[in-house]
C-alpha cells in the first residue's frame, strides 16, 4: 500500500542502494479498504518514486486485455543497471461487477465463477473450465516449507559459529546479538539505564 509509511521507507532505501533488479507493480485502482482515494490520497506516486531514485514506468488503461504492455514494461525495467523500477498500472477494481471501482470491491470475496469469467475475459482462454492443479500446488508449497526450514537451520548455524568465533574478542557485541536474536530487545534494568541517560541530557 502506497499510503503506508513503511513502504516509503523501504522504497527510499531501495533507491539509495540502487537495487536495479527490484521491480514493483503498483495497481492504481484508486480504492482502499474502506473508501475511495478521493477522500484521502491524491499524491503523484510516480513523482514520489522518481524522487527516491526509481525508474518509473506507466501502463495506462489496463482494463484492456493485452500482455504486450506488461512484457514491454518488464523488459524496460530489466534493462536498468542502476535504479529499481516501479510499473504503475491504472485499472478499475473488479470491472465486471455492478459496483466496480468502489472500495467495497477491495475486500469482497471473489467467487470461483467470477474468477473464471475474469480469467477468460483477460487471457481469452478457449476452454470453458479453468483447472487448478491442487496436488502440484500443494507439493510445491511443501517443498518450499522444507527449503525454508533448511535455510533457517543454516542461518542458526552461522550465528552460532559467529558467537563462538568472536565471543572472546567482542563479548559485548556477541552478548547484544544473542539477546536480540532470542527476542529480548531490552537489557536488564533498562529503566535505570534510561534514567541515567536522561539525567545526562537535562
One Martini backbone bead per residue (centre of mass of N, CA, C, O) as a GRO file, in nm:
protein
  202
    1UNK     BB    1   0.093   0.038   0.025
    2UNK     BB    2   0.133   0.386  -0.043
    3UNK     BB    3   0.025   0.489   0.256
    4UNK     BB    4   0.262   0.357   0.389
    5UNK     BB    5   0.548   0.428   0.558
    6UNK     BB    6   0.718   0.166   0.514
    7UNK     BB    7   0.719   0.187   0.204
    8UNK     BB    8   0.886   0.448   0.187
    9UNK     BB    9   1.139   0.348   0.331
   10UNK     BB   10   1.202   0.109   0.142
   11UNK     BB   11   1.215   0.274  -0.123
   12UNK     BB   12   1.441   0.465  -0.043
   13UNK     BB   13   1.655   0.245   0.004
   14UNK     BB   14   1.647   0.117  -0.279
   15UNK     BB   15   1.745   0.373  -0.422
   16UNK     BB   16   2.010   0.412  -0.266
   17UNK     BB   17   2.113   0.103  -0.344
   18UNK     BB   18   2.044   0.031  -0.639
   19UNK     BB   19   1.802  -0.195  -0.695
   20UNK     BB   20   1.773  -0.299  -1.019
   21UNK     BB   21   1.611  -0.588  -0.973
   22UNK     BB   22   1.371  -0.424  -0.879
   23UNK     BB   23   1.012  -0.494  -0.920
   24UNK     BB   24   0.717  -0.289  -0.914
   25UNK     BB   25   0.367  -0.327  -0.878
   26UNK     BB   26   0.109  -0.073  -0.932
   27UNK     BB   27  -0.232  -0.062  -0.845
   28UNK     BB   28  -0.428   0.211  -0.966
   29UNK     BB   29  -0.763   0.199  -0.835
   30UNK     BB   30  -0.853   0.419  -0.619
   31UNK     BB   31  -0.869   0.200  -0.367
   32UNK     BB   32  -0.970   0.105  -0.052
   33UNK     BB   33  -1.105  -0.056   0.214
   34UNK     BB   34  -1.316   0.221   0.296
   35UNK     BB   35  -1.230   0.405   0.038
   36UNK     BB   36  -1.185   0.656  -0.167
   37UNK     BB   37  -0.908   0.846  -0.260
   38UNK     BB   38  -1.048   1.128  -0.267
   39UNK     BB   39  -1.038   1.158   0.057
   40UNK     BB   40  -0.685   1.096   0.105
   41UNK     BB   41  -0.548   1.041  -0.201
   42UNK     BB   42  -0.338   1.254  -0.446
   43UNK     BB   43  -0.071   1.168  -0.516
   44UNK     BB   44   0.229   1.130  -0.700
   45UNK     BB   45   0.383   0.837  -0.709
   46UNK     BB   46   0.590   0.867  -0.936
   47UNK     BB   47   0.730   1.122  -0.823
   48UNK     BB   48   0.822   0.995  -0.559
   49UNK     BB   49   0.998   0.766  -0.689
   50UNK     BB   50   1.181   0.952  -0.847
   51UNK     BB   51   1.298   1.084  -0.586
   52UNK     BB   52   1.421   0.799  -0.491
   53UNK     BB   53   1.550   0.672  -0.775
   54UNK     BB   54   1.344   0.570  -0.978
   55UNK     BB   55   1.197   0.381  -1.227
   56UNK     BB   56   0.922   0.506  -1.422
   57UNK     BB   57   0.632   0.319  -1.515
   58UNK     BB   58   0.348   0.318  -1.750
   59UNK     BB   59   0.001   0.177  -1.753
   60UNK     BB   60  -0.264   0.247  -1.928
   61UNK     BB   61  -0.558   0.112  -1.937
   62UNK     BB   62  -0.581  -0.210  -1.801
   63UNK     BB   63  -0.876  -0.305  -1.910
   64UNK     BB   64  -0.710  -0.389  -2.148
   65UNK     BB   65  -0.638  -0.700  -2.302
   66UNK     BB   66  -0.277  -0.720  -2.289
   67UNK     BB   67   0.060  -0.831  -2.267
   68UNK     BB   68   0.257  -0.627  -2.397
   69UNK     BB   69   0.289  -0.392  -2.190
   70UNK     BB   70   0.416  -0.576  -1.973
   71UNK     BB   71   0.658  -0.685  -2.131
   72UNK     BB   72   0.783  -0.407  -2.189
   73UNK     BB   73   0.811  -0.304  -1.898
   74UNK     BB   74   0.993  -0.533  -1.796
   75UNK     BB   75   1.219  -0.492  -2.002
   76UNK     BB   76   1.284  -0.202  -1.916
   77UNK     BB   77   1.349  -0.271  -1.621
   78UNK     BB   78   1.584  -0.482  -1.684
   79UNK     BB   79   1.774  -0.256  -1.823
   80UNK     BB   80   1.856  -0.176  -1.559
   81UNK     BB   81   2.168  -0.075  -1.354
   82UNK     BB   82   2.068   0.154  -1.104
   83UNK     BB   83   1.745   0.109  -1.089
   84UNK     BB   84   1.458   0.078  -0.969
   85UNK     BB   85   1.119  -0.039  -1.045
   86UNK     BB   86   0.800   0.109  -1.138
   87UNK     BB   87   0.472  -0.018  -1.224
   88UNK     BB   88   0.202   0.175  -1.333
   89UNK     BB   89  -0.143   0.090  -1.298
   90UNK     BB   90  -0.455   0.156  -1.454
   91UNK     BB   91  -0.753   0.057  -1.284
   92UNK     BB   92  -1.050  -0.144  -1.236
   93UNK     BB   93  -1.205  -0.270  -0.979
   94UNK     BB   94  -1.392  -0.511  -1.068
   95UNK     BB   95  -1.535  -0.433  -1.359
   96UNK     BB   96  -1.792  -0.650  -1.376
   97UNK     BB   97  -1.923  -0.509  -1.156
   98UNK     BB   98  -2.160  -0.300  -1.036
   99UNK     BB   99  -1.930  -0.181  -0.812
  100UNK     BB  100  -1.713  -0.079  -0.973
  101UNK     BB  101  -1.444   0.102  -0.815
  102UNK     BB  102  -1.502   0.037  -0.529
  103UNK     BB  103  -1.419  -0.030  -0.198
  104UNK     BB  104  -1.588  -0.295  -0.173
  105UNK     BB  105  -1.388  -0.466  -0.365
  106UNK     BB  106  -1.127  -0.495  -0.180
  107UNK     BB  107  -1.279  -0.733   0.027
  108UNK     BB  108  -1.426  -0.906  -0.157
  109UNK     BB  109  -1.517  -1.198  -0.254
  110UNK     BB  110  -1.423  -1.438  -0.496
  111UNK     BB  111  -1.571  -1.619  -0.709
  112UNK     BB  112  -1.523  -1.880  -0.919
  113UNK     BB  113  -1.693  -1.771  -1.154
  114UNK     BB  114  -1.562  -1.490  -1.167
  115UNK     BB  115  -1.271  -1.577  -1.206
  116UNK     BB  116  -1.318  -1.729  -1.468
  117UNK     BB  117  -1.434  -1.494  -1.630
  118UNK     BB  118  -1.184  -1.306  -1.605
  119UNK     BB  119  -0.979  -1.496  -1.732
  120UNK     BB  120  -1.117  -1.522  -2.003
  121UNK     BB  121  -1.121  -1.221  -2.067
  122UNK     BB  122  -0.811  -1.161  -2.047
  123UNK     BB  123  -0.683  -1.442  -2.194
  124UNK     BB  124  -0.863  -1.582  -2.402
  125UNK     BB  125  -0.994  -1.847  -2.339
  126UNK     BB  126  -1.130  -2.148  -2.461
  127UNK     BB  127  -1.187  -2.274  -2.218
  128UNK     BB  128  -1.457  -2.347  -1.977
  129UNK     BB  129  -1.216  -2.452  -1.784
  130UNK     BB  130  -1.052  -2.398  -1.476
  131UNK     BB  131  -0.760  -2.569  -1.363
  132UNK     BB  132  -0.636  -2.652  -1.049
  133UNK     BB  133  -0.332  -2.794  -0.943
  134UNK     BB  134  -0.344  -2.895  -0.632
  135UNK     BB  135  -0.119  -3.102  -0.591
  136UNK     BB  136   0.116  -2.940  -0.710
  137UNK     BB  137   0.088  -2.694  -0.525
  138UNK     BB  138   0.123  -2.840  -0.256
  139UNK     BB  139   0.405  -2.961  -0.315
  140UNK     BB  140   0.548  -2.692  -0.360
  141UNK     BB  141   0.498  -2.579  -0.073
  142UNK     BB  142   0.640  -2.810   0.077
  143UNK     BB  143   0.918  -2.754  -0.043
  144UNK     BB  144   0.941  -2.464   0.074
  145UNK     BB  145   0.931  -2.549   0.368
  146UNK     BB  146   1.192  -2.716   0.365
  147UNK     BB  147   1.374  -2.489   0.264
  148UNK     BB  148   1.323  -2.296   0.503
  149UNK     BB  149   1.435  -2.482   0.722
  150UNK     BB  150   1.723  -2.499   0.611
  151UNK     BB  151   1.784  -2.194   0.618
  152UNK     BB  152   1.743  -2.163   0.924
  153UNK     BB  153   1.967  -2.359   1.008
  154UNK     BB  154   2.200  -2.212   0.866
  155UNK     BB  155   2.166  -1.945   1.020
  156UNK     BB  156   2.212  -2.061   1.304
  157UNK     BB  157   2.494  -2.176   1.252
  158UNK     BB  158   2.624  -1.904   1.182
  159UNK     BB  159   2.573  -1.769   1.454
  160UNK     BB  160   2.724  -1.972   1.632
  161UNK     BB  161   2.997  -1.926   1.495
  162UNK     BB  162   3.016  -1.628   1.565
  163UNK     BB  163   3.009  -1.658   1.870
  164UNK     BB  164   3.264  -1.837   1.896
  165UNK     BB  165   3.469  -1.644   1.744
  166UNK     BB  166   3.383  -1.350   1.919
  167UNK     BB  167   3.355  -1.375   2.232
  168UNK     BB  168   3.644  -1.284   2.322
  169UNK     BB  169   3.681  -1.009   2.141
  170UNK     BB  170   3.332  -0.949   2.133
  171UNK     BB  171   3.127  -0.965   2.389
  172UNK     BB  172   2.916  -0.738   2.354
  173UNK     BB  173   2.816  -0.809   2.068
  174UNK     BB  174   2.733  -1.099   2.125
  175UNK     BB  175   2.533  -1.043   2.353
  176UNK     BB  176   2.345  -0.859   2.188
  177UNK     BB  177   2.276  -1.062   1.960
  178UNK     BB  178   2.163  -1.287   2.138
  179UNK     BB  179   1.935  -1.120   2.255
  180UNK     BB  180   1.792  -1.043   1.989
  181UNK     BB  181   1.760  -1.342   1.865
  182UNK     BB  182   1.573  -1.414   2.136
  183UNK     BB  183   1.373  -1.144   2.177
  184UNK     BB  184   1.566  -0.944   2.350
  185UNK     BB  185   1.569  -0.580   2.347
  186UNK     BB  186   1.604  -0.549   2.657
  187UNK     BB  187   1.781  -0.474   2.906
  188UNK     BB  188   1.866  -0.501   3.204
  189UNK     BB  189   1.767  -0.238   3.378
  190UNK     BB  190   1.652  -0.012   3.174
  191UNK     BB  191   1.540   0.209   3.355
  192UNK     BB  192   1.811   0.299   3.474
  193UNK     BB  193   1.943   0.375   3.202
  194UNK     BB  194   1.737   0.590   3.121
  195UNK     BB  195   1.779   0.774   3.367
  196UNK     BB  196   2.079   0.828   3.317
  197UNK     BB  197   2.047   0.955   3.039
  198UNK     BB  198   1.852   1.190   3.115
  199UNK     BB  199   2.040   1.325   3.325
  200UNK     BB  200   2.256   1.406   3.104
  201UNK     BB  201   2.050   1.582   2.914
  202UNK     BB  202   1.956   1.809   3.138
   0.00000   0.00000   0.00000
